[in-house]
Amino acid sequence: MRTEALGESGYSGEIKRGQVILVAYLIASLELTFLFMQMGVIPYLAKSLGLDSVGFGYLQTTFGVLQLVGGPIFGRFADQFGTRAALILSCASGSAFFLLMSVSTSIPLLFLSRLPAIFMHGLPGAQKVITDLTTPSQRADALGKLGLCFGIGIIIGSALGGVLSTKFRDILFRRVAVNLSRQFQSFFFLPITYINILFINMSSSVGTSQSGSVFSIREILRLMKFPGVMEIFIVKVFAGLPIGLFMIMFSIISMDFFGLEAVENGYLMSYFGVLQMVVQGLVVGKLTNHCTERTLLRLSIFVFAGVGLGMALMRTVWHYCIIAMPLMFAFSTLNTITDSILTNAVPSSDTGTMLGICASVQPLTRTVGPTIGGVLYKQFGVSSFGYLQLFVNIGLFIYLLKSKIPLREVKS
């Protein structure tokens, strides 16, 4: 009888963990959808308030800096106070973000609306849930399925943002559009209510006792001293930097180099979203069951180098559509495998902080990218992004072949 009771309890626990992970996927999908939606609305709102292109650049940089600073702090908050508290903080910050955006009647208020972004980290929060509730062998596959959430966000969010920005042209109706996005954001609290119930008596809902403040830089940097962490993090940053610079400049490149209209650019973004869903949600998960982390990391860097050569030689948007397939594979594999390696390399009590550090990579690129990308595009053209991608990743590939970074040789 006791054995049967234990078996039923274990089965019930598995079901509950699966439900929590599904809700985490839902939260990530919602945040990414709303984030891409506001990207379509905010340029028109900024223009209606009299913000020029330089000022809009400052607005975007402000958002990037806040996300860059807030990522590690949010992760440490999750480690100290629990995933449930961190997700509530993220969702509350997201609602405040849209609320302030909807009442922005002047440029200072618009800049003020960016402040809640410092704690708006639904994706790292979902990753924290997954790392807490999965074994190391299941982690890469579960993290890879977050690519489905990213694809949903790109497709639905970009479409909604495009509709709102084209249908609501005058200032009054743009206000209605932003208020509508704020109402959508309020739905964040529906999954949060459910996840609060499921998280009761589960280990990932409670924080761990750690020394130091949530804002302790020393405690955050301490994780870089664990074996292999600094090396893998450097690979993660530099391997994706060239393509990050290209994507930051893509709105200009799509018009000047490819000659795309706004509608055609929207179709292209939807194509990327579908690729992201297929590759990261299905392909990467299968590969983690058959290949070691070392093999997949080297493979992603090697494919990135090939993508760089293709970008250097491309001339039309059709060339780019072909290149996008290996590009999405390399990008998805690199992010999934490095996140898995880094969270496995630190104690379970520090996975939130580690995920926060990983989440700061893209804001870092968005912060320094406009300046560096602008210089590369103006001085050397589109091919410079490809050559930079090629040479950087060839160097990283050689480094990984010769280095002795401690990686698990077992299959995920």
Tab-separated table of C-alpha atoms in Angstrom:
chain	number	residue	atom	x	y	z
A	1	MET	CA	0.000	0.000	0.000
A	2	ARG	CA	2.810	2.365	0.890
A	3	THR	CA	4.551	1.667	-2.425
A	4	GLU	CA	1.353	2.372	-4.365
A	5	ALA	CA	0.822	5.615	-2.457
A	6	LEU	CA	4.380	6.720	-3.216
A	7	GLY	CA	3.893	5.845	-6.883
A	8	GLU	CA	0.679	7.865	-7.108
A	9	SER	CA	2.354	10.782	-5.321
A	10	GLY	CA	5.263	10.717	-7.777
A	11	TYR	CA	2.911	10.552	-10.756
A	12	SER	CA	0.882	13.466	-9.374
A	13	GLY	CA	4.095	15.452	-8.900
A	14	GLU	CA	5.102	14.828	-12.524
A	15	ILE	CA	1.722	16.052	-13.760
A	16	LYS	CA	1.951	19.164	-11.609
A	17	ARG	CA	5.479	19.939	-12.837
A	18	GLY	CA	4.304	19.537	-16.427
A	19	GLN	CA	1.437	21.949	-15.811
A	20	VAL	CA	3.772	24.553	-14.306
A	21	ILE	CA	6.137	24.298	-17.277
A	22	LEU	CA	3.223	24.733	-19.710
A	23	VAL	CA	2.095	27.863	-17.847
A	24	ALA	CA	5.677	29.163	-17.992
A	25	TYR	CA	5.603	28.681	-21.788
A	26	LEU	CA	2.322	30.636	-21.863
A	27	ILE	CA	3.804	33.538	-19.879
A	28	ALA	CA	6.838	33.675	-22.199
A	29	SER	CA	4.572	33.639	-25.280
A	30	LEU	CA	2.427	36.467	-23.903
A	31	GLU	CA	5.366	38.694	-23.007
A	32	LEU	CA	7.097	38.189	-26.351
A	33	THR	CA	3.848	38.818	-28.244
A	34	PHE	CA	3.238	42.096	-26.410
A	35	LEU	CA	6.880	43.098	-26.754
A	36	PHE	CA	6.872	42.691	-30.535
A	37	MET	CA	3.462	44.359	-30.711
A	38	GLN	CA	4.681	47.508	-28.944
A	39	MET	CA	7.664	47.595	-31.301
A	40	GLY	CA	5.175	48.235	-34.100
A	41	VAL	CA	3.307	50.931	-32.171
A	42	ILE	CA	6.076	52.847	-30.381
A	43	PRO	CA	7.652	54.497	-33.505
A	44	TYR	CA	4.337	56.158	-34.394
A	45	LEU	CA	3.650	57.171	-30.813
A	46	ALA	CA	7.146	58.677	-30.522
A	47	LYS	CA	6.748	60.545	-33.817
A	48	SER	CA	3.340	61.919	-32.782
A	49	LEU	CA	4.949	63.361	-29.630
A	50	GLY	CA	7.596	65.166	-31.702
A	51	LEU	CA	10.525	62.803	-31.095
A	52	ASP	CA	13.014	62.819	-33.978
A	53	SER	CA	15.147	59.884	-35.155
A	54	VAL	CA	18.038	60.770	-32.818
A	55	GLY	CA	15.699	60.988	-29.843
A	56	PHE	CA	14.080	57.696	-30.816
A	57	GLY	CA	17.543	56.134	-30.846
A	58	TYR	CA	18.077	57.391	-27.296
A	59	LEU	CA	14.710	55.895	-26.328
A	60	GLN	CA	15.710	52.493	-27.685
A	61	THR	CA	19.117	52.695	-26.023
A	62	THR	CA	17.443	53.516	-22.697
A	63	PHE	CA	15.327	50.380	-23.003
A	64	GLY	CA	18.404	48.288	-23.826
A	65	VAL	CA	20.447	49.630	-20.908
A	66	LEU	CA	17.612	49.008	-18.437
A	67	GLN	CA	17.224	45.418	-19.664
A	68	LEU	CA	21.001	44.941	-19.537
A	69	VAL	CA	21.233	46.117	-15.927
A	70	GLY	CA	18.040	44.414	-14.808
A	71	GLY	CA	18.750	40.919	-16.151
A	72	PRO	CA	21.287	39.760	-13.526
A	73	ILE	CA	19.407	41.601	-10.738
A	74	PHE	CA	16.151	39.871	-11.706
A	75	GLY	CA	17.898	36.503	-11.750
A	76	ARG	CA	19.380	37.050	-8.307
A	77	PHE	CA	15.953	38.140	-7.053
A	78	ALA	CA	14.544	34.818	-8.326
A	79	ASP	CA	17.286	32.901	-6.488
A	80	GLN	CA	16.672	34.695	-3.206
A	81	PHE	CA	12.885	35.051	-3.166
A	82	GLY	CA	11.725	32.245	-5.445
A	83	THR	CA	10.472	31.870	-8.990
A	84	ARG	CA	6.872	32.684	-8.092
A	85	ALA	CA	7.845	36.093	-6.661
A	86	ALA	CA	10.100	36.759	-9.673
A	87	LEU	CA	7.346	35.984	-12.190
A	88	ILE	CA	4.889	38.200	-10.329
A	89	LEU	CA	7.492	41.002	-10.368
A	90	SER	CA	8.037	40.530	-14.110
A	91	CYS	CA	4.334	40.534	-14.956
A	92	ALA	CA	3.626	43.530	-12.704
A	93	SER	CA	6.498	45.402	-14.368
A	94	GLY	CA	5.112	44.538	-17.789
A	95	SER	CA	1.686	45.895	-16.879
A	96	ALA	CA	3.270	49.081	-15.468
A	97	PHE	CA	5.311	49.398	-18.679
A	98	PHE	CA	2.184	49.439	-20.847
A	99	LEU	CA	0.195	51.533	-18.397
A	100	LEU	CA	2.809	54.310	-18.438
A	101	MET	CA	3.114	53.990	-22.214
A	102	SER	CA	-0.638	54.472	-22.612
A	103	VAL	CA	-0.671	57.724	-20.611
A	104	SER	CA	2.452	59.168	-22.256
A	105	THR	CA	1.356	62.602	-23.426
A	106	SER	CA	4.869	64.048	-23.610
A	107	ILE	CA	8.417	62.952	-24.401
A	108	PRO	CA	9.544	62.839	-20.715
A	109	LEU	CA	6.612	60.552	-19.891
A	110	LEU	CA	7.498	58.324	-22.827
A	111	PHE	CA	11.042	57.935	-21.495
A	112	LEU	CA	9.613	57.329	-18.011
A	113	SER	CA	7.504	54.473	-19.414
A	114	ARG	CA	10.727	52.570	-20.150
A	115	LEU	CA	11.704	52.323	-16.463
A	116	PRO	CA	9.642	49.209	-15.570
A	117	ALA	CA	11.573	47.342	-18.277
A	118	ILE	CA	14.382	46.845	-15.751
A	119	PHE	CA	12.361	44.015	-14.159
A	120	MET	CA	10.374	42.882	-17.226
A	121	HIS	CA	12.015	39.491	-17.796
A	122	GLY	CA	9.314	36.911	-18.472
A	123	LEU	CA	11.555	34.769	-20.686
A	124	PRO	CA	14.343	34.335	-18.073
A	125	GLY	CA	11.578	33.696	-15.525
A	126	ALA	CA	10.208	30.889	-17.687
A	127	GLN	CA	13.739	29.531	-18.115
A	128	LYS	CA	14.158	29.568	-14.340
A	129	VAL	CA	10.972	27.500	-13.949
A	130	ILE	CA	12.277	24.974	-16.478
A	131	THR	CA	15.727	24.661	-14.893
A	132	ASP	CA	14.150	24.156	-11.457
A	133	LEU	CA	11.689	21.492	-12.593
A	134	THR	CA	13.759	19.478	-15.072
A	135	THR	CA	16.780	17.225	-14.704
A	136	PRO	CA	20.046	18.199	-16.435
A	137	SER	CA	19.389	15.573	-19.119
A	138	GLN	CA	15.954	17.067	-19.905
A	139	ARG	CA	16.979	20.717	-19.668
A	140	ALA	CA	18.281	21.425	-23.174
A	141	ASP	CA	15.175	19.933	-24.799
A	142	ALA	CA	12.816	21.873	-22.502
A	143	LEU	CA	14.715	25.131	-23.008
A	144	GLY	CA	14.704	24.549	-26.760
A	145	LYS	CA	10.913	24.436	-26.811
A	146	LEU	CA	10.923	28.084	-25.701
A	147	GLY	CA	11.717	28.747	-29.357
A	148	LEU	CA	8.063	27.981	-30.078
A	149	CYS	CA	7.143	30.836	-27.729
A	150	PHE	CA	9.568	33.166	-29.508
A	151	GLY	CA	8.133	32.247	-32.884
A	152	ILE	CA	4.586	32.841	-31.672
A	153	GLY	CA	5.655	36.229	-30.307
A	154	ILE	CA	7.260	37.282	-33.593
A	155	ILE	CA	4.341	36.182	-35.780
A	156	ILE	CA	1.369	37.344	-33.695
A	157	GLY	CA	3.062	40.355	-32.095
A	158	SER	CA	4.468	41.731	-35.343
A	159	ALA	CA	1.109	41.248	-37.071
A	160	LEU	CA	-0.808	43.011	-34.287
A	161	GLY	CA	1.743	45.817	-34.152
A	162	GLY	CA	1.500	46.296	-37.902
A	163	VAL	CA	-2.291	46.403	-37.821
A	164	LEU	CA	-2.366	48.866	-34.929
A	165	SER	CA	0.236	51.147	-36.513
A	166	THR	CA	-1.433	51.202	-39.948
A	167	LYS	CA	-5.110	51.287	-38.969
A	168	PHE	CA	-4.776	53.876	-36.181
A	169	ARG	CA	-2.954	56.682	-37.896
A	170	ASP	CA	-4.026	59.793	-36.009
A	171	ILE	CA	-3.020	60.580	-32.440
A	172	LEU	CA	-6.410	59.732	-30.899
A	173	PHE	CA	-6.578	56.268	-32.351
A	174	ARG	CA	-2.935	55.545	-31.591
A	175	ARG	CA	-3.816	56.209	-27.960
A	176	VAL	CA	-6.616	53.662	-28.321
A	177	ALA	CA	-4.135	51.176	-29.823
A	178	VAL	CA	-1.678	51.585	-26.964
A	179	ASN	CA	-4.478	51.302	-24.396
A	180	LEU	CA	-5.612	48.131	-26.119
A	181	SER	CA	-2.116	46.688	-25.778
A	182	ARG	CA	-2.209	47.606	-22.099
A	183	GLN	CA	-5.438	45.641	-21.706
A	184	PHE	CA	-3.847	42.648	-23.388
A	185	GLN	CA	-0.949	42.963	-20.973
A	186	SER	CA	-3.339	42.619	-18.021
A	187	PHE	CA	-3.934	39.017	-19.071
A	188	PHE	CA	-0.460	38.280	-17.693
A	189	PHE	CA	-2.083	37.913	-14.288
A	190	LEU	CA	-4.325	35.031	-15.387
A	191	PRO	CA	-1.473	32.523	-15.775
A	192	ILE	CA	0.220	34.029	-12.719
A	193	THR	CA	-2.855	33.209	-10.596
A	194	TYR	CA	-2.761	29.631	-11.851
A	195	ILE	CA	0.973	29.267	-11.371
A	196	ASN	CA	0.639	30.526	-7.794
A	197	ILE	CA	-1.681	27.597	-7.044
A	198	LEU	CA	0.565	25.039	-8.735
A	199	PHE	CA	3.738	26.368	-7.121
A	200	ILE	CA	2.475	25.747	-3.566
A	201	ASN	CA	4.725	23.202	-1.824
A	202	MET	CA	7.051	22.994	-4.847
A	203	SER	CA	10.760	23.664	-4.396
A	204	SER	CA	11.036	26.222	-7.207
A	205	SER	CA	8.507	28.550	-5.583
A	206	VAL	CA	10.698	29.369	-2.597
A	207	GLY	CA	13.957	31.252	-2.522
A	208	THR	CA	17.248	30.003	-1.203
A	209	SER	CA	19.207	31.519	1.601
A	210	GLN	CA	22.142	33.404	0.107
A	211	SER	CA	24.573	35.935	1.450
A	212	GLY	CA	24.668	39.445	0.040
A	213	SER	CA	22.104	41.808	-1.415
A	214	VAL	CA	20.032	41.287	-4.549
A	215	PHE	CA	22.086	44.134	-6.067
A	216	SER	CA	25.461	42.632	-5.062
A	217	ILE	CA	27.747	42.801	-8.095
A	218	ARG	CA	30.311	40.628	-6.303
A	219	GLU	CA	27.808	37.787	-5.914
A	220	ILE	CA	26.790	38.082	-9.566
A	221	LEU	CA	30.389	38.036	-10.834
A	222	ARG	CA	31.210	35.131	-8.496
A	223	LEU	CA	29.478	32.757	-10.909
A	224	MET	CA	32.047	33.532	-13.596
A	225	LYS	CA	34.701	31.777	-11.490
A	226	PHE	CA	33.108	28.346	-11.812
A	227	PRO	CA	34.941	25.988	-14.232
A	228	GLY	CA	34.105	26.690	-17.855
A	229	VAL	CA	31.545	29.439	-17.172
A	230	MET	CA	33.629	32.420	-18.331
A	231	GLU	CA	34.805	30.610	-21.469
A	232	ILE	CA	31.319	29.520	-22.524
A	233	PHE	CA	29.865	32.954	-21.777
A	234	ILE	CA	32.525	34.625	-23.954
A	235	VAL	CA	31.687	32.209	-26.791
A	236	LYS	CA	27.984	33.001	-26.345
A	237	VAL	CA	28.577	36.763	-26.531
A	238	PHE	CA	30.987	36.920	-29.466
A	239	ALA	CA	29.445	34.177	-31.638
A	240	GLY	CA	26.125	36.019	-31.858
A	241	LEU	CA	27.470	39.576	-31.871
A	242	PRO	CA	27.958	40.006	-35.663
A	243	ILE	CA	24.465	38.717	-36.532
A	244	GLY	CA	23.107	40.837	-33.689
A	245	LEU	CA	24.624	43.926	-35.287
A	246	PHE	CA	23.105	42.939	-38.628
A	247	MET	CA	19.623	42.471	-37.136
A	248	ILE	CA	19.785	45.864	-35.418
A	249	MET	CA	20.451	47.482	-38.779
A	250	PHE	CA	17.995	45.222	-40.615
A	251	SER	CA	15.168	47.786	-40.795
A	252	ILE	CA	17.482	50.042	-42.824
A	253	ILE	CA	19.082	47.192	-44.777
A	254	SER	CA	15.673	45.798	-45.774
A	255	MET	CA	14.726	49.144	-47.340
A	256	ASP	CA	18.048	50.258	-48.827
A	257	PHE	CA	19.700	46.969	-49.801
A	258	PHE	CA	16.756	44.609	-50.394
A	259	GLY	CA	14.233	47.293	-51.427
A	260	LEU	CA	11.402	45.886	-49.315
A	261	GLU	CA	8.195	47.697	-48.430
A	262	ALA	CA	6.778	47.619	-44.897
A	263	VAL	CA	4.303	44.845	-45.755
A	264	GLU	CA	6.991	42.693	-47.369
A	265	ASN	CA	9.232	43.213	-44.356
A	266	GLY	CA	6.371	41.978	-42.159
A	267	TYR	CA	6.081	38.817	-44.246
A	268	LEU	CA	9.817	38.272	-43.882
A	269	MET	CA	9.586	38.597	-40.087
A	270	SER	CA	6.756	36.058	-40.059
A	271	TYR	CA	8.973	33.702	-42.065
A	272	PHE	CA	11.664	34.077	-39.409
A	273	GLY	CA	9.084	33.333	-36.728
A	274	VAL	CA	8.031	30.094	-38.414
A	275	LEU	CA	11.665	29.052	-38.828
A	276	GLN	CA	12.320	29.808	-35.156
A	277	MET	CA	9.365	27.666	-34.079
A	278	VAL	CA	10.335	24.720	-36.255
A	279	VAL	CA	14.071	24.747	-35.610
A	280	GLN	CA	14.240	25.524	-31.901
A	281	GLY	CA	10.972	23.886	-30.947
A	282	LEU	CA	11.456	20.630	-32.849
A	283	VAL	CA	14.914	20.152	-34.400
A	284	VAL	CA	17.165	21.281	-31.540
A	285	GLY	CA	15.252	19.207	-28.984
A	286	LYS	CA	15.740	16.061	-31.046
A	287	LEU	CA	19.449	16.721	-31.526
A	288	THR	CA	20.041	17.060	-27.784
A	289	ASN	CA	18.943	13.428	-27.411
A	290	HIS	CA	21.524	12.179	-29.888
A	291	CYS	CA	24.540	14.508	-29.601
A	292	THR	CA	26.726	15.763	-26.774
A	293	GLU	CA	26.782	19.393	-25.703
A	294	ARG	CA	30.373	19.750	-26.927
A	295	THR	CA	29.419	18.480	-30.394
A	296	LEU	CA	26.366	20.728	-30.694
A	297	LEU	CA	28.277	23.792	-29.523
A	298	ARG	CA	31.021	23.239	-32.102
A	299	LEU	CA	28.428	22.520	-34.789
A	300	SER	CA	26.562	25.776	-34.113
A	301	ILE	CA	29.783	27.807	-34.331
A	302	PHE	CA	30.804	26.058	-37.559
A	303	VAL	CA	27.388	26.713	-39.144
A	304	PHE	CA	27.569	30.340	-37.980
A	305	ALA	CA	30.857	30.703	-39.879
A	306	GLY	CA	29.233	29.279	-43.032
A	307	VAL	CA	26.325	31.681	-42.591
A	308	GLY	CA	28.818	34.547	-42.433
A	309	LEU	CA	30.267	33.548	-45.814
A	310	GLY	CA	26.767	33.368	-47.275
A	311	MET	CA	25.885	36.826	-45.908
A	312	ALA	CA	29.045	38.277	-47.396
A	313	LEU	CA	28.083	36.965	-50.848
A	314	MET	CA	24.286	37.508	-50.816
A	315	ARG	CA	22.751	40.016	-53.203
A	316	THR	CA	18.958	39.574	-53.020
A	317	VAL	CA	16.336	38.947	-50.387
A	318	TRP	CA	15.886	35.425	-51.782
A	319	HIS	CA	19.499	34.692	-50.952
A	320	TYR	CA	18.836	35.882	-47.423
A	321	CYS	CA	15.743	33.658	-47.125
A	322	ILE	CA	17.919	30.643	-47.955
A	323	ILE	CA	20.672	31.744	-45.554
A	324	ALA	CA	18.055	32.259	-42.826
A	325	MET	CA	17.546	28.495	-42.423
A	326	PRO	CA	21.099	27.606	-41.276
A	327	LEU	CA	21.253	30.971	-39.509
A	328	MET	CA	18.215	30.136	-37.373
A	329	PHE	CA	19.587	26.658	-36.681
A	330	ALA	CA	22.951	28.002	-35.500
A	331	PHE	CA	21.371	30.801	-33.463
A	332	SER	CA	18.838	28.519	-31.743
A	333	THR	CA	21.352	25.763	-31.050
A	334	LEU	CA	23.935	28.173	-29.652
A	335	ASN	CA	21.483	29.845	-27.260
A	336	THR	CA	19.883	26.609	-26.078
A	337	ILE	CA	23.118	24.706	-25.535
A	338	THR	CA	25.015	27.558	-23.867
A	339	ASP	CA	22.086	28.244	-21.504
A	340	SER	CA	21.976	24.543	-20.626
A	341	ILE	CA	25.746	24.333	-20.098
A	342	LEU	CA	25.898	27.478	-17.966
A	343	THR	CA	22.971	26.537	-15.704
A	344	ASN	CA	24.427	23.057	-15.214
A	345	ALA	CA	27.830	24.531	-14.362
A	346	VAL	CA	26.602	26.532	-11.335
A	347	PRO	CA	24.816	25.390	-8.140
A	348	SER	CA	21.034	25.050	-8.395
A	349	SER	CA	20.699	27.976	-5.969
A	350	ASP	CA	22.347	30.264	-8.549
A	351	THR	CA	20.569	29.241	-11.770
A	352	GLY	CA	18.350	32.337	-11.726
A	353	THR	CA	21.328	34.677	-11.553
A	354	MET	CA	23.066	32.739	-14.325
A	355	LEU	CA	19.980	32.954	-16.558
A	356	GLY	CA	19.787	36.683	-15.803
A	357	ILE	CA	23.383	37.103	-16.936
A	358	CYS	CA	22.598	35.155	-20.123
A	359	ALA	CA	19.541	37.346	-20.715
A	360	SER	CA	21.746	40.456	-20.615
A	361	VAL	CA	23.590	39.430	-23.799
A	362	GLN	CA	20.911	40.681	-26.215
A	363	PRO	CA	20.369	44.012	-24.385
A	364	LEU	CA	24.144	44.489	-24.497
A	365	THR	CA	24.051	44.048	-28.267
A	366	ARG	CA	21.097	46.442	-28.557
A	367	THR	CA	22.997	49.026	-26.506
A	368	VAL	CA	26.287	49.064	-28.438
A	369	GLY	CA	24.875	47.752	-31.720
A	370	PRO	CA	23.423	50.900	-33.298
A	371	THR	CA	26.780	52.700	-33.156
A	372	ILE	CA	28.969	49.803	-34.313
A	373	GLY	CA	26.426	48.541	-36.861
A	374	GLY	CA	25.910	52.014	-38.274
A	375	VAL	CA	29.647	52.491	-38.842
A	376	LEU	CA	30.021	49.067	-40.485
A	377	TYR	CA	27.061	49.609	-42.802
A	378	LYS	CA	28.018	53.154	-43.799
A	379	GLN	CA	31.729	52.525	-44.307
A	380	PHE	CA	31.873	48.931	-45.615
A	381	GLY	CA	28.377	47.894	-46.694
A	382	VAL	CA	26.241	44.832	-45.953
A	383	SER	CA	28.993	42.341	-46.788
A	384	SER	CA	31.032	43.582	-43.792
A	385	PHE	CA	28.553	41.917	-41.411
A	386	GLY	CA	29.072	38.605	-43.184
A	387	TYR	CA	32.866	38.785	-43.151
A	388	LEU	CA	32.849	39.751	-39.477
A	389	GLN	CA	30.566	36.791	-38.757
A	390	LEU	CA	32.869	34.471	-40.720
A	391	PHE	CA	36.173	35.475	-39.127
A	392	VAL	CA	34.869	35.723	-35.550
A	393	ASN	CA	33.284	32.277	-35.649
A	394	ILE	CA	36.265	30.646	-37.371
A	395	GLY	CA	38.377	31.960	-34.488
A	396	LEU	CA	35.876	30.645	-31.925
A	397	PHE	CA	35.693	27.262	-33.668
A	398	ILE	CA	39.475	26.866	-33.529
A	399	TYR	CA	39.404	27.946	-29.875
A	400	LEU	CA	36.781	25.299	-29.021
A	401	LEU	CA	38.774	22.598	-30.820
A	402	LYS	CA	41.932	23.376	-28.863
A	403	SER	CA	40.439	24.343	-25.495
A	404	LYS	CA	39.778	21.997	-22.606
A	405	ILE	CA	36.549	23.556	-21.375
A	406	PRO	CA	34.854	21.061	-19.010
A	407	LEU	CA	31.724	19.968	-20.861
A	408	ARG	CA	29.579	16.922	-20.304
A	409	GLU	CA	30.300	14.234	-22.890
A	410	VAL	CA	27.068	12.398	-22.144
A	411	LYS	CA	24.081	12.942	-24.418
A	412	SER	CA	21.392	15.273	-23.132
